[in-house]
Short mmCIF file of C-alpha atoms in Angstrom, two decimals:
data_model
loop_
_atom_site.label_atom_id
_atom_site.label_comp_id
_atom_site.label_asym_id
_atom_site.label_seq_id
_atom_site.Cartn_x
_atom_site.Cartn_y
_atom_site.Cartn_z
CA UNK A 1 84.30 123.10 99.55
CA UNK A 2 87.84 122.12 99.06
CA UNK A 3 88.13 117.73 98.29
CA UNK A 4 90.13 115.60 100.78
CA UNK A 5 93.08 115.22 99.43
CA UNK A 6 94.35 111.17 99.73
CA UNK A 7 98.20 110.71 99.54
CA UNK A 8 98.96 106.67 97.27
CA UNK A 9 101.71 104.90 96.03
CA UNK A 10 102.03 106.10 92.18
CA UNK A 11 102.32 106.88 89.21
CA UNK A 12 98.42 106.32 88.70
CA UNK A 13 97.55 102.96 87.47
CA UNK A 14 99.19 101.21 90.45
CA UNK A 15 97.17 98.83 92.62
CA UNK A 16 97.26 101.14 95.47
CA UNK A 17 95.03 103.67 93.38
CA UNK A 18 92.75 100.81 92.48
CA UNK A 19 92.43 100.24 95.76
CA UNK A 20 91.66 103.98 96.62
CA UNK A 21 89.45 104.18 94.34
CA UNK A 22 87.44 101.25 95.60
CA UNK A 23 87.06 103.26 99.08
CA UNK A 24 85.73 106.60 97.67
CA UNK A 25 84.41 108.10 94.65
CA UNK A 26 86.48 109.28 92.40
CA UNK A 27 85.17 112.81 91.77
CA UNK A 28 84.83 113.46 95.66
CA UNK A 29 88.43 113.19 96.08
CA UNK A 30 91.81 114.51 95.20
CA UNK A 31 94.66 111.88 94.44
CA UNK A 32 98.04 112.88 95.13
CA UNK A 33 100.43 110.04 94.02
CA UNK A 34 103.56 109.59 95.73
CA UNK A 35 106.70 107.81 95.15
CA UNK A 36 106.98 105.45 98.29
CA UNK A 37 104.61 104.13 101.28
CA UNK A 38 107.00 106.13 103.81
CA UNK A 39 106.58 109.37 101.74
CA UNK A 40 102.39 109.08 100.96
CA UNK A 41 102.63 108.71 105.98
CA UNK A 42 104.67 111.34 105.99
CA UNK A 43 102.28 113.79 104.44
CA UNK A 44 99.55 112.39 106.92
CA UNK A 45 101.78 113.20 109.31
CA UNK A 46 102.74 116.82 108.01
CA UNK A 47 98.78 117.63 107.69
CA UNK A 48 100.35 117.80 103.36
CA UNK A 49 97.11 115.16 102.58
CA UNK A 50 94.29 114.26 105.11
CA UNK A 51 94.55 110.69 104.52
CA UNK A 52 96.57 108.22 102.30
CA UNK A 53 95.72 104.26 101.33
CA UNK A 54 98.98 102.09 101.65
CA UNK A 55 99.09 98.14 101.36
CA UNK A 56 99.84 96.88 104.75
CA UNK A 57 99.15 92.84 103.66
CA UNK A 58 99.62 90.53 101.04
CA UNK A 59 98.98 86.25 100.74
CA UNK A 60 102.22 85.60 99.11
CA UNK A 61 104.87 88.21 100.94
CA UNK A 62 102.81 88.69 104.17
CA UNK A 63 102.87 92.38 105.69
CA UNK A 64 104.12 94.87 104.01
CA UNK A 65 107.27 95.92 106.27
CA UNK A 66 107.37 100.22 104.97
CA UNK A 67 104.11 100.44 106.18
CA UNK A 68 104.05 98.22 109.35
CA UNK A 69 107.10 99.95 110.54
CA UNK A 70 106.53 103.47 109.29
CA UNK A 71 103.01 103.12 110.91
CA UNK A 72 104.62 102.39 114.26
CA UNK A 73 107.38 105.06 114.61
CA UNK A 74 107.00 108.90 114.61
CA UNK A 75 103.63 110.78 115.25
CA UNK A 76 100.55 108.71 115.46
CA UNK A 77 98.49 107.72 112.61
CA UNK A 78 95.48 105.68 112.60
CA UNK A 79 93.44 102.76 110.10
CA UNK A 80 90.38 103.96 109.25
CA UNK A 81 89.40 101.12 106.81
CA UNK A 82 90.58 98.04 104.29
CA UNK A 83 89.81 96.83 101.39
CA UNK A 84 91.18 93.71 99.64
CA UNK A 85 91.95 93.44 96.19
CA UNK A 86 93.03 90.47 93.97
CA UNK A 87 96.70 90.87 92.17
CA UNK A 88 97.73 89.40 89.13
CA UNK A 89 99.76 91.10 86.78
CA UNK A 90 100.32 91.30 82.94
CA UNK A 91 104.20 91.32 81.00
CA UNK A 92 103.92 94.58 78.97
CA UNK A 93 106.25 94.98 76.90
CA UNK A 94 107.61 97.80 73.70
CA UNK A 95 105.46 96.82 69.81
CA UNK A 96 107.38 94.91 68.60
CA UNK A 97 109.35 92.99 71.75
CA UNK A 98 108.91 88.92 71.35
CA UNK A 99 109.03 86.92 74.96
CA UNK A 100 112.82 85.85 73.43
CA UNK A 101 113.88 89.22 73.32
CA UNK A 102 113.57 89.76 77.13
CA UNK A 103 116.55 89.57 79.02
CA UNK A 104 115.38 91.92 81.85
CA UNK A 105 111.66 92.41 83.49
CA UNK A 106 110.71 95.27 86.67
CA UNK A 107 108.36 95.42 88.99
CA UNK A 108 108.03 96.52 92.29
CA UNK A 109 109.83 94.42 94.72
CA UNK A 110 106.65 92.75 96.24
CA UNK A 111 105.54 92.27 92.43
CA UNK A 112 108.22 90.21 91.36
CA UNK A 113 108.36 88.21 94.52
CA UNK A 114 104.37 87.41 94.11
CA UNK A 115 105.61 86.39 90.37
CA UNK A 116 108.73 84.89 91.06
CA UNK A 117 107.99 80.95 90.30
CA UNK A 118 106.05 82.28 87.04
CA UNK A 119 109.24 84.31 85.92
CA UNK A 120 111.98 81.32 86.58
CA UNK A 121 109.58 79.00 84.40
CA UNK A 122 108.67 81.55 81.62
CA UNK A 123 111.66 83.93 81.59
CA UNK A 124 114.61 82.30 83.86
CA UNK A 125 117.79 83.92 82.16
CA UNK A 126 116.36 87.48 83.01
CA UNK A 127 117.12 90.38 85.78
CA UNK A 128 114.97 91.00 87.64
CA UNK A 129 114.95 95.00 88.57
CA UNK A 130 113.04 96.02 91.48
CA UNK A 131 110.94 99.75 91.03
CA UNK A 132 109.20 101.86 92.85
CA UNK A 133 106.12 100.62 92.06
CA UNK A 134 104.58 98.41 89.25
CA UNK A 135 103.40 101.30 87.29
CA UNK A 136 106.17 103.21 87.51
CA UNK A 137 108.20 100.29 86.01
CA UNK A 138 105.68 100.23 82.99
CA UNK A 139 105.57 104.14 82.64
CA UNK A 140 109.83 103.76 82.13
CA UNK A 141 109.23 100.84 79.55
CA UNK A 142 106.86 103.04 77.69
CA UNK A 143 108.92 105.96 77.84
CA UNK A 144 111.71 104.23 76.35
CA UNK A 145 114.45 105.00 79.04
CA UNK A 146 114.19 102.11 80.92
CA UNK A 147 117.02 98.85 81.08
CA UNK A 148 114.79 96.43 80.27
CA UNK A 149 112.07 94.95 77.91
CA UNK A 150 108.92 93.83 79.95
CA UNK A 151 107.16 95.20 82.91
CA UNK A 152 104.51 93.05 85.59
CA UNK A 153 101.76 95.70 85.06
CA UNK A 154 98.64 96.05 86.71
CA UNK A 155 95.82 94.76 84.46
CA UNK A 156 94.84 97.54 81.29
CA UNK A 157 97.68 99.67 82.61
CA UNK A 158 99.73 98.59 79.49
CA UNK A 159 96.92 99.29 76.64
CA UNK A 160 97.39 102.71 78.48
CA UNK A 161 100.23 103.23 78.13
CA UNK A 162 100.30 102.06 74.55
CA UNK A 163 102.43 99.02 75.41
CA UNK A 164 101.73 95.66 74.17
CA UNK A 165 100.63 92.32 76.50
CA UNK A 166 102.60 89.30 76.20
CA UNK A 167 100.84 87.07 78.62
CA UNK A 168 97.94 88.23 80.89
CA UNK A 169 97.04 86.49 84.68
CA UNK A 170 101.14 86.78 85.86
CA UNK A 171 100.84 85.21 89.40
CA UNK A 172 102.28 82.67 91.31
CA UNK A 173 98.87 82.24 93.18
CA UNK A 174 95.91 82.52 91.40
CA UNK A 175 94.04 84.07 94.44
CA UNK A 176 96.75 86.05 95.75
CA UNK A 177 95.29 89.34 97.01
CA UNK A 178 96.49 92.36 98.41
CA UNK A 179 95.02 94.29 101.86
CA UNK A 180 95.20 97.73 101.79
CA UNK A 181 94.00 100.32 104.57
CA UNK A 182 93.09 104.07 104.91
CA UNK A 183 95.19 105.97 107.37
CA UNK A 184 94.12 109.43 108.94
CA UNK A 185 95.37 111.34 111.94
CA UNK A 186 94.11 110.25 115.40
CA UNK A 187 90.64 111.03 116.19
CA UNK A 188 87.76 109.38 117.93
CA UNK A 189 87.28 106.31 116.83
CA UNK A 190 84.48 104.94 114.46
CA UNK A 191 81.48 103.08 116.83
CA UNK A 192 82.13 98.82 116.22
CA UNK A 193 80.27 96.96 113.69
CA UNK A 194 80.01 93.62 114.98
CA UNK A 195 82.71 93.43 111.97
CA UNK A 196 86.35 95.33 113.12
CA UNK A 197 89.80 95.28 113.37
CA UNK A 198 91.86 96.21 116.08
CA UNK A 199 95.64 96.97 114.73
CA UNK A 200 98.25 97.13 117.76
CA UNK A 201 101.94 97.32 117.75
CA UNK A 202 103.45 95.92 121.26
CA UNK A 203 106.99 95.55 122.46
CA UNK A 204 107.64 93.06 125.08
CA UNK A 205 108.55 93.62 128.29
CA UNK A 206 111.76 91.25 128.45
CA UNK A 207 113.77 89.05 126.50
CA UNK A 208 112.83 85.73 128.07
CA UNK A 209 111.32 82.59 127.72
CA UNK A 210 107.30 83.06 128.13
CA UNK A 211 107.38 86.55 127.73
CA UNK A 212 105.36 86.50 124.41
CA UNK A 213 103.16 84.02 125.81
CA UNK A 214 102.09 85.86 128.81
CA UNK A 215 101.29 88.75 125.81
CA UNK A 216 98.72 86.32 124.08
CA UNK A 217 97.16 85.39 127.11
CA UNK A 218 95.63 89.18 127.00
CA UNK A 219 94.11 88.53 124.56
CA UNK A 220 93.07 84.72 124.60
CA UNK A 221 92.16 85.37 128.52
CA UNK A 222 89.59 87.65 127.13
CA UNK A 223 87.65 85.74 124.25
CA UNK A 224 89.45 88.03 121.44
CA UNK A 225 91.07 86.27 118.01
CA UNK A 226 93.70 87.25 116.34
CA UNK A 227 93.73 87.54 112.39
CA UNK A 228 97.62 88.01 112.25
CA UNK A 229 100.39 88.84 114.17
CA UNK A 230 104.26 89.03 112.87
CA UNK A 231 107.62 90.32 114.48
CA UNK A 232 109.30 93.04 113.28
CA UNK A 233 112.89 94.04 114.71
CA UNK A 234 113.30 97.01 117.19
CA UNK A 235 115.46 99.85 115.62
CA UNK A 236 116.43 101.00 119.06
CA UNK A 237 117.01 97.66 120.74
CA UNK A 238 119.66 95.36 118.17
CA UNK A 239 118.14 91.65 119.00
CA UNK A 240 114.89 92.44 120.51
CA UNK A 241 111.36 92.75 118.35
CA UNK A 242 107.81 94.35 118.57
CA UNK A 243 104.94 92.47 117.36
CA UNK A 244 102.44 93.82 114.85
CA UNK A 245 99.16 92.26 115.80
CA UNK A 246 95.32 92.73 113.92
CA UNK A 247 92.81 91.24 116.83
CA UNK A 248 88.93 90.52 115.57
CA UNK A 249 87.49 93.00 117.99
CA UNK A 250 86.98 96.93 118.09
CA UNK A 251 87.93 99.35 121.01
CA UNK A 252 84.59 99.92 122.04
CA UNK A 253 83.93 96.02 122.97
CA UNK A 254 84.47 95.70 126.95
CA UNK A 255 86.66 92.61 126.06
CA UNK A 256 89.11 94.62 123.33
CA UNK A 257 89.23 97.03 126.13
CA UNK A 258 90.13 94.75 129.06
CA UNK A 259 92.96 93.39 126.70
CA UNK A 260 94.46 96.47 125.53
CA UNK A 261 94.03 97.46 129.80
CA UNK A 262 96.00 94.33 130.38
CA UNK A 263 98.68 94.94 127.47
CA UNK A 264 99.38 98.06 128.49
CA UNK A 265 100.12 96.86 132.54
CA UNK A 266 102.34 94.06 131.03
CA UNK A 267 104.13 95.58 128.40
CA UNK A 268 106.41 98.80 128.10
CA UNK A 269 105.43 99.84 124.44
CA UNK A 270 101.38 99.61 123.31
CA UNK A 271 100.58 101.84 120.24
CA UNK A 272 97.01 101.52 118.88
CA UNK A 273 96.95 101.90 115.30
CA UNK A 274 92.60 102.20 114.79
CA UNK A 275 89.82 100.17 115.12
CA UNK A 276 87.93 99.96 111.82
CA UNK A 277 85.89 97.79 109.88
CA UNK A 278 86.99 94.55 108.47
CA UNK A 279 86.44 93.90 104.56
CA UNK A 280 84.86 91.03 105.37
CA UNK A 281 82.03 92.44 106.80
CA UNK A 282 81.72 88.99 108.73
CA UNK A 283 80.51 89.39 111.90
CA UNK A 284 83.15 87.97 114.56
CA UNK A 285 82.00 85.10 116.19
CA UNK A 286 81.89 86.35 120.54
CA UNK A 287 82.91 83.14 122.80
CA UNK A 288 80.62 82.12 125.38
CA UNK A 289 81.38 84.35 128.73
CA UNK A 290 83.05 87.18 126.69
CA UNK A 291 79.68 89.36 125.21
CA UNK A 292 79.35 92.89 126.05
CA UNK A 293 76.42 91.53 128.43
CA UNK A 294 78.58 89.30 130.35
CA UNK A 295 81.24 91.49 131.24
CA UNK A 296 78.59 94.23 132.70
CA UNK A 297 77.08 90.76 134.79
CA UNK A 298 80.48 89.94 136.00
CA UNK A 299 81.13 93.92 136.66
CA UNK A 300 78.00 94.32 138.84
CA UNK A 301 78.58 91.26 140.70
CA UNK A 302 82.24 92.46 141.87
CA UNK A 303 80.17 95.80 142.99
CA UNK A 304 77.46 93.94 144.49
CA UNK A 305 80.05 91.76 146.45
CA UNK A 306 81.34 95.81 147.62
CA UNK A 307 77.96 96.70 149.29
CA UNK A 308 77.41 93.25 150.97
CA UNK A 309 75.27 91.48 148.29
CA UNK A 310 76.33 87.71 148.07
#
């Protein structure tokens, strides 16, 4: 029986293949590495992989704006599941290099921005140089081709690669931590765990004042939290924004489903991106009024009220 095949953000060694690696077993899988987020979607999208694990969330940068936005335009895609994993780095760097010798460090973007107080105290005259992902940065120093001396590698990735560790723990934020999900093609979604996620993106009806507002009050109306919710800027509308929200609820919970009901009167643009289970595995606390049970009392007192019960 052929192995799903999961599409990540390589070369291996990067945190993204941690990360997929912490969702399935290794030997019940193929890993296809890939050189960007928009390019491991894409071959969701062209049926290339079944699935593909992408970071979508970290405590220092926030989301992670390839994958919010690539999620919401073009064919659908669904999360299927998240992990979170800590991030700290280590500077590799050639035998040989001293911490003096380096005038220029890479990273991934998001790396050096999760590092960036660590590298103006420990290394402020250097460039930084931005690469398409941490271990491809490291894989270049090793290989000798690369315009610079040190690398932010992912922890071991350096020993490896036969590189040599100048300072281990690199981080700005000692428990910064990176969320990752599992995206698949649409299909019916998982039954709730007391646990979930719902992922939404919305655009707004309107630019005026109150309009987001009367968006949140969907939600709050009904009982449900949200866990995060950021703008991101509409490519077909100069000005205007959609608004990536994550709501502590699942699809299948009567008050999820009233609020995506009432998004999608309100608003023009609703695209579901999966209900799934949340790492936490906390079990979301359900307000007073909003239980599965008191939505069915309300519902058969509105039909009771029909037939002439009072």
């Amino acid at each position: 029986m052929t192995q799903p095949r999961y599409a990540y953000l390589g070369p291996s060694g990067t945190f993204t293949e941690a990360a997929l690696l912490a969702m399935v077993d290794a030997d019940e899988v193929e890993a296809v590495p890939m050189i960007d987020v928009p390019a491991a979607l894409a071959a969701v999208r062209s049926g290339d992989v079944e699935f593909a694990v992408v970071a979508i969330e970290n405590t220092v940068e926030g989301g992670v704006t390839a994958t919010l936005d690539t999620l919401s335009r073009g064919e659908p895609l669904v999360i299927l599941g998240e992990v979170v994993l800590p991030v700290s780095f280590e500077l590799a760097v050639r035998p040989g290099t001293a911490l003096a010798d380096v005038t220029a460090v890479s990273a991934h973007s998001h790396g050096l921005n999760q590092c960036r107080r660590w590298l103006a105290e420990t290394l402020p005259g250097a460039v930084q140089i931005a690469a398409s992902s941490n271990a491809a940065a490291a894989e270049e120093l090793a290989a000798g081709v690369a315009g610079f001396e040190a690398a932010l590698a992912p922890p071991g990735l350096a020993a490896r690669l036969g590189l040599e560790v100048l300072e281990t723990g690199v981080a700005d934020n000692a428990h910064a931590a990176t969320r990752f999900v599992k995206i698949g093609r649409p299909a019916a979604v998982p039954p709730a765990t007391g646990a979930d996620k719902t992922t939404l993106s919305v655009c707004l009806p309107d630019d005026r004042a109150g309009a987001l507002l009367a968006m949140l009050e969907q939600f709050a109306a009904r009982g449900v939290n949200l866990s995060r919710i950021e703008s991101r800027p509409r490519s077909d509308r100069p000005g205007e924004y959609s608004f990536s929200v994550d709501a502590l609820a699942h699809i299948d919970e009567p008050r999820m489903a009233e609020a995506l009901v009432g998004l999608k009167r309100t608003n023009p643009v609703v695209i579901f991106l999966g209900s799934y289970p949340a790492a936490t595995g906390y079990p979301t606390p359900v307000a007073s009024g909003t239980s599965e049970e008191d939505f069915a009392d309300a519902r058969a007192w509105v039909q009771g009220l029909r037939s002439g019960r009072h």
